[in-house]
Amino acid sequence: MVLAQALTREAFAPYGDLIAPGANERAINFGTTRRFDGVAHLDVEQGDGRACVAIFRTDQHTHRAPYPLRAFERHLLGSQSFVPLGAGRCLAVLAGAGAAPDEAAIVAFIVEPGQGVTLRRGVWHHPLITIGAADILVIERAARDEDCEVVALRARVAVRLPE
Ligand SMILES: NC(=O)N[C@@H](O)C(=O)O
Ligand code: NI
């Protein structure tokens, strides 16, 4: 069983970026708004790649805790960002960035409202798991050829949430 942990910039750094207000801020729009730059490093222009923005929608029956893991996947040519919309929450479940998923090093982060993540290209991750119904904004690389390598898990593993 993998215990999901709180998402912090430091803990997520080996896998990519935390999308949340950071230190690089300035006032805009006559001082009415704070602008935070550099909250994600999109890497989507390899080859014929371009940015693609989608919404992934789940309902309250899609995923139930504890969350059984089925497979890990990676996108070798592009980053992938997940930003829950509204009160949505999701999990970022990762297994390193080696030649194959490292099932001994699976980690799970809870992406809370107001947070998001950008996975660096090549990072093994479980396809989206949401905590309850959620709409998740996804920014990824779109290209002529699909860039998604999937490896089924050998072991039976599930993710649980903190009590
Ligand atoms: N397949 C797809 O569109 N999404 C996955 O890449 C995922 O990480 O959820
Ligand atoms: Ni993916």
mmCIF file of N, CA and C and ligand atoms in Angstrom, residues 56 73 75 80 82 119 125-129 138 140 146-148, ligand 1:
data_model
loop_
_atom_site.group_PDB
_atom_site.id
_atom_site.type_symbol
_atom_site.label_atom_id
_atom_site.label_comp_id
_atom_site.label_asym_id
_atom_site.label_seq_id
_atom_site.Cartn_x
_atom_site.Cartn_y
_atom_site.Cartn_z
ATOM 1 N N PHE A 56 -9.977 16.798 -18.395
ATOM 2 C CA PHE A 56 -10.288 15.391 -18.100
ATOM 3 C C PHE A 56 -11.366 15.424 -17.024
ATOM 4 N N GLU A 73 2.728 4.867 -17.180
ATOM 5 C CA GLU A 73 2.992 5.303 -18.556
ATOM 6 C C GLU A 73 3.994 6.447 -18.523
ATOM 7 N N HIS A 75 5.626 9.769 -21.227
ATOM 8 C CA HIS A 75 5.610 10.520 -22.488
ATOM 9 C C HIS A 75 7.046 11.000 -22.693
ATOM 10 N N GLN A 80 3.670 16.965 -19.122
ATOM 11 C CA GLN A 80 2.210 16.867 -18.975
ATOM 12 C C GLN A 80 1.828 17.535 -17.657
ATOM 13 N N PHE A 82 -1.173 18.863 -14.907
ATOM 14 C CA PHE A 82 -2.517 18.564 -14.390
ATOM 15 C C PHE A 82 -2.873 19.630 -13.362
ATOM 16 N N LEU A 119 4.541 17.270 -14.955
ATOM 17 C CA LEU A 119 5.453 16.131 -14.992
ATOM 18 C C LEU A 119 6.503 16.377 -16.064
ATOM 19 N N HIS A 125 4.301 7.670 -14.714
ATOM 20 C CA HIS A 125 3.169 8.103 -13.873
ATOM 21 C C HIS A 125 1.957 7.222 -14.154
ATOM 22 N N HIS A 126 1.101 7.140 -13.146
ATOM 23 C CA HIS A 126 -0.146 6.400 -13.356
ATOM 24 C C HIS A 126 -1.112 7.325 -14.091
ATOM 25 N N PRO A 127 -1.898 6.803 -15.018
ATOM 26 C CA PRO A 127 -2.940 7.649 -15.623
ATOM 27 C C PRO A 127 -3.809 8.283 -14.539
ATOM 28 N N LEU A 128 -4.375 9.417 -14.887
ATOM 29 C CA LEU A 128 -5.060 10.266 -13.900
ATOM 30 C C LEU A 128 -5.974 9.487 -12.954
ATOM 31 N N ILE A 129 -5.796 9.760 -11.672
ATOM 32 C CA ILE A 129 -6.719 9.285 -10.632
ATOM 33 C C ILE A 129 -7.241 10.517 -9.900
ATOM 34 N N VAL A 138 -5.642 19.812 -18.329
ATOM 35 C CA VAL A 138 -4.413 19.103 -18.709
ATOM 36 C C VAL A 138 -3.746 19.853 -19.860
ATOM 37 N N GLU A 140 -0.569 19.386 -22.405
ATOM 38 C CA GLU A 140 0.389 18.360 -22.831
ATOM 39 C C GLU A 140 0.815 18.615 -24.264
ATOM 40 N N GLU A 146 1.443 9.325 -31.601
ATOM 41 C CA GLU A 146 1.179 9.247 -30.162
ATOM 42 C C GLU A 146 2.483 9.029 -29.407
ATOM 43 N N ASP A 147 2.602 9.679 -28.278
ATOM 44 C CA ASP A 147 3.800 9.558 -27.435
ATOM 45 C C ASP A 147 3.362 9.077 -26.059
ATOM 46 N N CYS A 148 3.059 7.772 -25.953
ATOM 47 C CA CYS A 148 2.591 7.257 -24.659
ATOM 48 C C CYS A 148 2.975 5.796 -24.556
HETATM 49 N N1 LIG B 1 -3.982 9.175 -21.954
HETATM 50 C C1 LIG B 1 -4.173 10.410 -21.579
HETATM 51 O O1 LIG B 1 -4.714 11.232 -22.321
HETATM 52 N N2 LIG B 1 -3.810 10.755 -20.307
HETATM 53 C C2 LIG B 1 -2.693 10.144 -19.663
HETATM 54 O O2 LIG B 1 -1.505 10.520 -20.354
HETATM 55 C C3 LIG B 1 -2.621 10.548 -18.227
HETATM 56 O O3 LIG B 1 -1.499 10.765 -17.717
HETATM 57 O O4 LIG B 1 -3.709 10.604 -17.602
#
